[in-house]
XYZ file of N, CA, C and O in Angstrom:
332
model
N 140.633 46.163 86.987
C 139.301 46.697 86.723
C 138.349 45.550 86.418
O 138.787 44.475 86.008
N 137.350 45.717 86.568
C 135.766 44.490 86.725
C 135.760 44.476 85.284
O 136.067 45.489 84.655
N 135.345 43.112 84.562
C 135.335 43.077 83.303
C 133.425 43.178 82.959
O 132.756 43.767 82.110
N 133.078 42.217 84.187
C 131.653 42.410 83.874
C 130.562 43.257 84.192
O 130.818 44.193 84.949
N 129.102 43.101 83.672
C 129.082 44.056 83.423
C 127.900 44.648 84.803
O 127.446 45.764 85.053
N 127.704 43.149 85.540
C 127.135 42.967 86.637
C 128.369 43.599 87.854
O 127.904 43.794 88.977
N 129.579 43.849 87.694
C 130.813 44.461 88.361
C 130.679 45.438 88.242
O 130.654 46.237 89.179
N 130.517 45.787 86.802
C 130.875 47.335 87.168
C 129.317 48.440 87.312
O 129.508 49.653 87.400
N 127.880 47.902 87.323
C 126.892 47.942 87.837
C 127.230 48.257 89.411
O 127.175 49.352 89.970
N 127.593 46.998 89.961
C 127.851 46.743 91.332
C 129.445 47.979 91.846
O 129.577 48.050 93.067
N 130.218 48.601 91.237
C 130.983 49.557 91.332
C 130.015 50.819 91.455
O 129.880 51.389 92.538
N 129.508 51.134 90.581
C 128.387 52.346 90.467
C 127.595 52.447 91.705
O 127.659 53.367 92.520
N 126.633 51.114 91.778
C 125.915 51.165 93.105
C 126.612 51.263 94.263
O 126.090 52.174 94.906
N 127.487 50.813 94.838
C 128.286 50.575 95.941
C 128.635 52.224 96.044
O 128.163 52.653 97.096
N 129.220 53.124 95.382
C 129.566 54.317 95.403
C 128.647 55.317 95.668
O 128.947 56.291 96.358
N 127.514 55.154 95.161
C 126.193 56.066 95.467
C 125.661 55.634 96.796
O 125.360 56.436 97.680
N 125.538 54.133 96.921
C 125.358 54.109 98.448
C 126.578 54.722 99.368
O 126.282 55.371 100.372
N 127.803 54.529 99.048
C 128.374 55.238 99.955
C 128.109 56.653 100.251
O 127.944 57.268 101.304
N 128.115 56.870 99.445
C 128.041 58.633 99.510
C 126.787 58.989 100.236
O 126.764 59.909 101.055
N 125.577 58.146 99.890
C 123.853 58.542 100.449
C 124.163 57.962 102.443
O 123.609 58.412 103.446
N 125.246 56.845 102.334
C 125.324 56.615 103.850
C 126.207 57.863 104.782
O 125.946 58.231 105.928
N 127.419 58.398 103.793
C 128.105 58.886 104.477
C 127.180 60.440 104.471
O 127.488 61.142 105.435
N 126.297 60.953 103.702
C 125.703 61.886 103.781
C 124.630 62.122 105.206
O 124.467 63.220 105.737
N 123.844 60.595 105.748
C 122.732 60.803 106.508
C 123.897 60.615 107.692
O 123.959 61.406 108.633
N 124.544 59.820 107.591
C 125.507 60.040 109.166
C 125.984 60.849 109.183
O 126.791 60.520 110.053
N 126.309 62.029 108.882
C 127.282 63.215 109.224
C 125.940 64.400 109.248
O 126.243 65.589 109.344
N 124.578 64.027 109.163
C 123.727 64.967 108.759
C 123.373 64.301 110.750
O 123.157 65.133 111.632
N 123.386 63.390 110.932
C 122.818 63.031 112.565
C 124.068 63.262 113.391
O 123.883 63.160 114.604
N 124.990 63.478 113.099
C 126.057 63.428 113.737
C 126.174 64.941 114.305
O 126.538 65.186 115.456
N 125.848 65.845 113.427
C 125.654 67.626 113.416
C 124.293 67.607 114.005
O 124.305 68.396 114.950
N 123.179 67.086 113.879
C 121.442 66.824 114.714
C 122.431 66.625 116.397
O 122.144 67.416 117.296
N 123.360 65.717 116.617
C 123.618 65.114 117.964
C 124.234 66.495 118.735
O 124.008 67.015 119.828
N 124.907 66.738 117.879
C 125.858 68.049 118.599
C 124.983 69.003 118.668
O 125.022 69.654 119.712
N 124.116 69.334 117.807
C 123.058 70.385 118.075
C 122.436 70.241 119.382
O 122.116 71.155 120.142
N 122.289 68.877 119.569
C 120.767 68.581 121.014
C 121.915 68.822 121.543
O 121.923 69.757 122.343
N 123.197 68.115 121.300
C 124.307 68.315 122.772
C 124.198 69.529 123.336
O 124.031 69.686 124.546
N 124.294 70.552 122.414
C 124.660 71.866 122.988
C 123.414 72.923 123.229
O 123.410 74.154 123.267
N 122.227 71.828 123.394
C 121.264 72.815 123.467
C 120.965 73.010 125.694
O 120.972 72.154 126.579
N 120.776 74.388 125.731
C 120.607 74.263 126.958
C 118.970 74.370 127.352
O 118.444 73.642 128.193
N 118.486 75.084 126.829
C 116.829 75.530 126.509
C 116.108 73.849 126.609
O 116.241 72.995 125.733
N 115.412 73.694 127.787
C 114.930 72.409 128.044
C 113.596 71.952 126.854
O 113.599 70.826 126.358
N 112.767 72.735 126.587
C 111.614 72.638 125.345
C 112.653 72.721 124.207
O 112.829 71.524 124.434
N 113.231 72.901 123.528
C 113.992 73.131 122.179
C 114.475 71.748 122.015
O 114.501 71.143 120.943
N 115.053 71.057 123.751
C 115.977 69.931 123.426
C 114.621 68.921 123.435
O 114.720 67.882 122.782
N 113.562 69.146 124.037
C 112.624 67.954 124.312
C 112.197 68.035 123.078
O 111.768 66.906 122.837
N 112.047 68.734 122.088
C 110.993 68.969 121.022
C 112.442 68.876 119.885
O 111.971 68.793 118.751
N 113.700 68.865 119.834
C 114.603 68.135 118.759
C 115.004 66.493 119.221
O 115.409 65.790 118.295
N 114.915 65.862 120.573
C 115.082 64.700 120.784
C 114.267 63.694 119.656
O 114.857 63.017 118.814
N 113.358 63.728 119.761
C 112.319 62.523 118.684
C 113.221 62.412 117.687
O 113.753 61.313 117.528
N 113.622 63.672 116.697
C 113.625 63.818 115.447
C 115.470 63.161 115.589
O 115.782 62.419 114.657
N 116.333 63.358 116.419
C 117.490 62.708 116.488
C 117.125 61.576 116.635
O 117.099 60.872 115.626
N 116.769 61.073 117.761
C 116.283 59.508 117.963
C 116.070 58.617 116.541
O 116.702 57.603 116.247
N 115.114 59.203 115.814
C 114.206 58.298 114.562
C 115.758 58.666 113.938
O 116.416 57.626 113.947
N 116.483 59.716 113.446
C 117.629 59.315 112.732
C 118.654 58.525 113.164
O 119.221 57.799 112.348
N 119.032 58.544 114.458
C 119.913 57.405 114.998
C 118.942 55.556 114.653
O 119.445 54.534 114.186
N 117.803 55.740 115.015
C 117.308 54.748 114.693
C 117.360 53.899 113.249
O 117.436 52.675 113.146
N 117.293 55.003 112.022
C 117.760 55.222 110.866
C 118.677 54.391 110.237
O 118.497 53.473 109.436
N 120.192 55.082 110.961
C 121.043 54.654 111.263
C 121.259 53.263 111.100
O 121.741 52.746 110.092
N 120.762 52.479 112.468
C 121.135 51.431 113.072
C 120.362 50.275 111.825
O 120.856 49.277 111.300
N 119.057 50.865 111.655
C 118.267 49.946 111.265
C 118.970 49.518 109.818
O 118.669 48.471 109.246
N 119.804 50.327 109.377
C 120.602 50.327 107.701
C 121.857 50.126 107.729
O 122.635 50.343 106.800
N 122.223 49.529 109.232
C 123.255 48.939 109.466
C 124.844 49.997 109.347
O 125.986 49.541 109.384
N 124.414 51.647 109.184
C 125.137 52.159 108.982
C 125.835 52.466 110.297
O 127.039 52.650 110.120
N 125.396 52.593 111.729
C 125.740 52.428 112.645
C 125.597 51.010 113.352
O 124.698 50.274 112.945
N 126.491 50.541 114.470
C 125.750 49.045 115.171
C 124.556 49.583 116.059
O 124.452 50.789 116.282
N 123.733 48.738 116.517
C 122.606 48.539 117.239
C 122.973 48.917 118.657
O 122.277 49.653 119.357
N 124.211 48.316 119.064
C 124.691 49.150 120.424
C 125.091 50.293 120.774
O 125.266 50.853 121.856
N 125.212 50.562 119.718
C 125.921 52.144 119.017
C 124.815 53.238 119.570
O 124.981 54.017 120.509
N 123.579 53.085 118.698
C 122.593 53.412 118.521
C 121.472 53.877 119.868
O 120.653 54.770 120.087
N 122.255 52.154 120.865
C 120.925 52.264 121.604
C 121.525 53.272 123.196
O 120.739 53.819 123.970
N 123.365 53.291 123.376
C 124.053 53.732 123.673
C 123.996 55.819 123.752
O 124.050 56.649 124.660
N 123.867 55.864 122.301
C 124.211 57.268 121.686
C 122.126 57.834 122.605
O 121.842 58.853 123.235
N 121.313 56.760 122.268
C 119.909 57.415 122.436
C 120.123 57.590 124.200
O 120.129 58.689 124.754
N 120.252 56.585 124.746
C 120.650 56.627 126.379
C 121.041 57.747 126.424
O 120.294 58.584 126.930
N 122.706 58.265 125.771
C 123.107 59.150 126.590
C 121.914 60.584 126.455
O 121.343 61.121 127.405
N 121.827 60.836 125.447
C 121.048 62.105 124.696
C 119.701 62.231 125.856
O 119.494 63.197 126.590
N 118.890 60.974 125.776
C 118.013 61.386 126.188
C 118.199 61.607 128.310
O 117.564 62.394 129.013
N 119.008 60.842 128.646
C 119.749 60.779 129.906
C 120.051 62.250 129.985
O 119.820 62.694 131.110
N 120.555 63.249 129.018
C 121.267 64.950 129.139
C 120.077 65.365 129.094
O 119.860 66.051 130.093
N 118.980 65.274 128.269
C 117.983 66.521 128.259
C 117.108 66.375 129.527
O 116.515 67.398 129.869
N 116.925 65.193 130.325
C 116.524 64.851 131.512
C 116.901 65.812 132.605
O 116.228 66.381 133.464
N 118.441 65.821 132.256
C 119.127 66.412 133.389
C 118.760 68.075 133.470
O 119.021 68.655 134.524
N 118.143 68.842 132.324
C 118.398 69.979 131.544
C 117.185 70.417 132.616
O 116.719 71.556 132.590
């Protein structure tokens, strides 16, 4: 266990960020599958932005990589094209 007191500060923080990271990725991850499964071409054009800026989110907070990011937006916006 951390004796100091800058450790166990840094225990506390590290844990709340986890939890606030693992919260917004699993909140875009359920946004992705939503656009996935949308067939309605206006519903998917008018939820794309709002996935995008959270994948962007994402990347920019290092919680996803940047290729990840720019990959996941390709495909999404590449499907509602097709729609």
């Amino acid at each position: 266990m951390a004796n100091h007191k800058s450790a166990l500060k840094r225990i506390r923080r590290n844990e709340s960020v986890r939890l606030r990271n693992r919260y917004q990725h699993k909140t875009t991850r359920n946004a992705i599958k939503k656009l996935r499964s949308e067939t309605d071409k206006k519903a998917a054009e008018t939820l794309l932005p709002t996935v995008v800026s959270m994948i962007d989110k994402l990347s920019k907070r290092n919680i996803i990589h940047a290729n990840k990011a720019a990959n996941l937006k390709s495909k999404l916006m590449k499907q509602v094209a097709t729609l």
